[in-house]
Structure formats: structure tokens, C-alpha cells
mmCIF file of C-alpha atoms in Angstrom:
data_model
loop_
_atom_site.group_PDB
_atom_site.id
_atom_site.type_symbol
_atom_site.label_atom_id
_atom_site.label_comp_id
_atom_site.label_asym_id
_atom_site.label_seq_id
_atom_site.Cartn_x
_atom_site.Cartn_y
_atom_site.Cartn_z
ATOM 1 C CA MET J 871 50.858 -3.454 -5.420
ATOM 2 C CA GLY J 872 48.854 -0.325 -6.314
ATOM 3 C CA ARG J 873 46.416 -2.126 -8.536
ATOM 4 C CA ILE J 874 43.250 -3.785 -7.285
ATOM 5 C CA GLY J 875 42.775 -7.240 -8.652
ATOM 6 C CA VAL J 876 39.584 -9.154 -9.254
ATOM 7 C CA THR J 877 39.919 -11.026 -5.994
ATOM 8 C CA GLU J 878 40.284 -7.842 -3.944
ATOM 9 C CA PHE J 879 37.321 -6.298 -5.734
ATOM 10 C CA LEU J 880 35.151 -9.335 -5.025
ATOM 11 C CA VAL J 881 36.187 -9.449 -1.364
ATOM 12 C CA VAL J 882 35.910 -5.695 -0.667
ATOM 13 C CA GLY J 883 33.867 -4.090 -3.447
ATOM 14 C CA ILE J 884 30.825 -6.361 -3.680
ATOM 15 C CA PRO J 885 30.063 -6.349 0.094
ATOM 16 C CA PHE J 886 30.524 -2.556 0.150
ATOM 17 C CA ILE J 887 28.045 -2.113 -2.737
ATOM 18 C CA VAL J 888 25.542 -4.462 -1.082
ATOM 19 C CA ILE J 889 25.808 -2.579 2.224
ATOM 20 C CA TYR J 890 25.561 0.791 0.424
ATOM 21 C CA PHE J 891 22.350 -0.276 -1.372
ATOM 22 C CA LEU J 892 20.881 -2.185 1.585
ATOM 23 C CA PRO J 893 18.027 0.356 2.056
ATOM 24 C CA SER J 894 17.115 -0.011 -1.628
ATOM 25 C CA ILE J 895 17.188 -3.797 -1.382
ATOM 26 C CA ILE J 896 14.935 -3.697 1.695
ATOM 27 C CA ALA J 897 12.509 -1.290 -0.008
ATOM 28 C CA LEU J 898 12.283 -3.511 -3.095
ATOM 29 C CA SER J 899 11.836 -6.692 -1.081
ATOM 30 C CA ARG J 900 9.066 -5.112 1.016
ATOM 31 C CA LYS J 901 7.369 -3.662 -2.096
ATOM 32 C CA LYS J 902 7.155 -0.185 -0.606
ATOM 33 C CA ASN J 903 4.721 2.291 -2.186
ATOM 34 C CA ASN J 904 7.460 4.915 -2.467
ATOM 35 C CA GLY J 905 10.300 2.541 -3.366
ATOM 36 C CA ALA J 906 11.590 4.731 -6.219
ATOM 37 C CA ALA J 907 12.056 7.686 -3.855
ATOM 38 C CA ILE J 908 13.902 5.494 -1.363
ATOM 39 C CA ILE J 909 16.210 4.195 -4.103
ATOM 40 C CA MET J 910 16.928 7.730 -5.341
ATOM 41 C CA LEU J 911 17.673 8.960 -1.816
ATOM 42 C CA ASN J 912 19.925 5.983 -1.229
ATOM 43 C CA PHE J 913 21.710 6.399 -4.563
ATOM 44 C CA PHE J 914 22.286 10.160 -4.410
ATOM 45 C CA LEU J 915 22.666 10.823 -0.663
ATOM 46 C CA GLY J 916 23.663 7.434 0.741
ATOM 47 C CA TRP J 917 27.314 8.488 0.850
ATOM 48 C CA THR J 918 26.472 11.146 3.488
ATOM 49 C CA PHE J 919 25.598 8.482 6.096
ATOM 50 C CA ILE J 920 22.631 10.636 7.167
ATOM 51 C CA GLY J 921 21.084 10.000 3.756
ATOM 52 C CA TRP J 922 21.863 6.291 4.133
ATOM 53 C CA ILE J 923 20.302 6.164 7.620
ATOM 54 C CA ALA J 924 17.245 8.121 6.423
ATOM 55 C CA SER J 925 16.692 5.786 3.479
ATOM 56 C CA LEU J 926 17.183 2.737 5.727
ATOM 57 C CA VAL J 927 14.634 3.973 8.268
ATOM 58 C CA TRP J 928 12.215 4.900 5.461
ATOM 59 C CA ALA J 929 12.604 1.459 3.902
ATOM 60 C CA CYS J 930 11.960 -0.280 7.238
ATOM 61 C CA THR J 931 8.809 1.637 8.180
ATOM 62 C CA THR J 932 5.412 0.189 7.313
ATOM 63 C CA ASP J 933 3.185 1.788 4.724
ATOM 64 C CA ARG J 934 -0.124 3.183 5.856
ATOM 65 C CA GLU J 935 -3.058 1.279 4.516
ATOM 66 C CA THR J 936 -5.310 3.211 2.199
ATOM 67 C CA GLN J 937 -8.423 4.352 3.985
ATOM 68 C CA THR J 938 -11.717 4.266 2.169
ATOM 69 C CA ILE J 939 -14.131 6.978 3.167
ATOM 70 C CA VAL J 940 -17.789 6.336 2.381
ATOM 71 C CA VAL J 941 -20.077 9.336 2.316
ATOM 72 C CA ASN J 942 -23.753 8.573 2.770
ATOM 73 C CA ASN J 943 -25.821 11.432 1.409
ATOM 74 C CA THR J 944 -29.210 9.943 2.178
ATOM 75 C CA PRO J 945 -30.880 11.723 5.067
ATOM 76 C CA PHE J 946 -31.933 9.762 8.098
ATOM 77 C CA PRO J 947 -35.673 9.431 8.503
ATOM 78 C CA LYS J 948 -36.862 11.979 10.964
ATOM 79 C CA GLU J 949 -38.000 10.280 14.113
ATOM 80 C CA GLU J 950 -41.141 11.734 15.516
ATOM 81 C CA ASN J 951 -41.928 11.571 19.159
ATOM 82 C CA PRO J 952 -45.250 9.908 20.113
ATOM 83 C CA SER J 953 -46.983 13.173 20.989
ATOM 84 C CA THR J 954 -46.247 14.605 17.529
ATOM 85 C CA GLN J 955 -47.519 11.431 15.870
ATOM 86 C CA GLN J 956 -50.697 11.505 17.967
ATOM 87 C CA LYS J 957 -51.208 15.138 17.009
ATOM 88 C CA ASN J 958 -50.799 14.271 13.301
ATOM 89 C CA ASP J 959 -53.336 11.419 13.648
ATOM 90 C CA PHE J 960 -55.752 13.768 15.407
ATOM 91 C CA ASP J 961 -55.328 16.394 12.668
ATOM 92 C CA GLU J 962 -56.006 13.806 9.964
ATOM 93 C CA LYS J 963 -59.165 12.604 11.723
ATOM 94 C CA LEU J 964 -60.330 16.183 12.215
ATOM 95 C CA ASN J 965 -59.839 16.972 8.523
ATOM 96 C CA SER J 966 -61.718 13.813 7.539
ATOM 97 C CA LEU J 967 -64.599 14.703 9.855
ATOM 98 C CA GLN J 968 -64.780 18.192 8.374
ATOM 99 C CA LYS J 969 -64.938 16.734 4.865
ATOM 100 C CA LEU J 970 -67.678 14.315 5.935
ATOM 101 C CA LYS J 971 -69.643 17.207 7.486
ATOM 102 C CA ALA J 972 -69.263 19.202 4.260
ATOM 103 C CA LEU J 973 -70.617 16.222 2.274
ATOM 104 C CA LEU J 974 -73.548 15.930 4.709
ATOM 105 C CA ASP J 975 -74.300 19.644 4.424
ATOM 106 C CA SER J 976 -74.169 19.550 0.619
ATOM 107 C CA GLY J 977 -76.593 16.611 0.529
ATOM 108 C CA VAL J 978 -74.239 14.043 -0.920
ATOM 109 C CA LEU J 979 -74.403 11.920 2.255
ATOM 110 C CA SER J 980 -77.504 11.082 4.262
ATOM 111 C CA GLN J 981 -77.531 11.343 8.046
ATOM 112 C CA GLU J 982 -77.197 7.540 8.364
ATOM 113 C CA GLU J 983 -74.228 7.389 5.984
ATOM 114 C CA PHE J 984 -72.608 10.280 7.828
ATOM 115 C CA GLU J 985 -73.001 8.510 11.209
ATOM 116 C CA GLN J 986 -71.564 5.236 9.799
ATOM 117 C CA GLN J 987 -68.544 6.966 8.274
ATOM 118 C CA LYS J 988 -67.999 9.031 11.421
ATOM 119 C CA SER J 989 -68.051 5.957 13.674
ATOM 120 C CA LYS J 990 -65.594 4.120 11.371
ATOM 121 C CA LEU J 991 -63.279 7.126 11.374
ATOM 122 C CA LEU J 992 -63.375 7.572 15.145
ATOM 123 C CA GLN J 993 -62.767 3.852 15.814
ATOM 124 C CA SER J 994 -59.628 3.732 13.658
#
């Protein structure tokens, strides 16, 4: 009567082993990212009940999805307010007028050509 037979082992032993490794089975079936760690915890510390509970909870939790972080290093175009843009346009026209005046003074442009270019510049 002291010996365990095959029938007793099948009735008692197999269900006990399945229950003992239940956290490992759950982790493998759910394809956990850290399944090897769960199996090791279950194997080595499952007998302490706290280790078994910890591995069961760990196996039942959901894995965090990997987050992809995109870093955009291109600077945003600097938005200019309308008054700054008007000032830039005015400065460009002023510089162009000064260049035209210098060409008139040096004799490259005639007075008629200067007046035509000046009116085109001021109309734009």
C-alpha cells in the first residue's frame, strides 16, 4: 500500500503538474514577450505559492505595445507677421531705387529709362 501505482500517478500527479505549470502554459499560449522569465519564476519559485501567484498574474497581464517615437529635426518655417513682411518689401524696393539712382548718376541709365524702371518698381 505504500507504493504509488501508474493509475494513482495519472489521477493525482498529472493534474498537479498541470496546475503547477499553469502560469507557464498561459504565458506560452499568449506568446508573452517575457515568457522565459515567467517560466523560470514558475519553475523555481512556484512551490512558494507567492511565486506561483506572481507568475500567474504576470502571465495574465497584457504586454505593452512598442511605441515608435519619430523625431523631426527639420525646423518649422518661421512665420512672419504682415508688418514684418511689408517692411521687408519696402526695404527691397528702397534698395532697388538706390541702385537705379546710382546707375542714373553714373550715366548708365538715361532719365527716361530711370523713370520707367522706377514706375515699374513702385507699381509692383
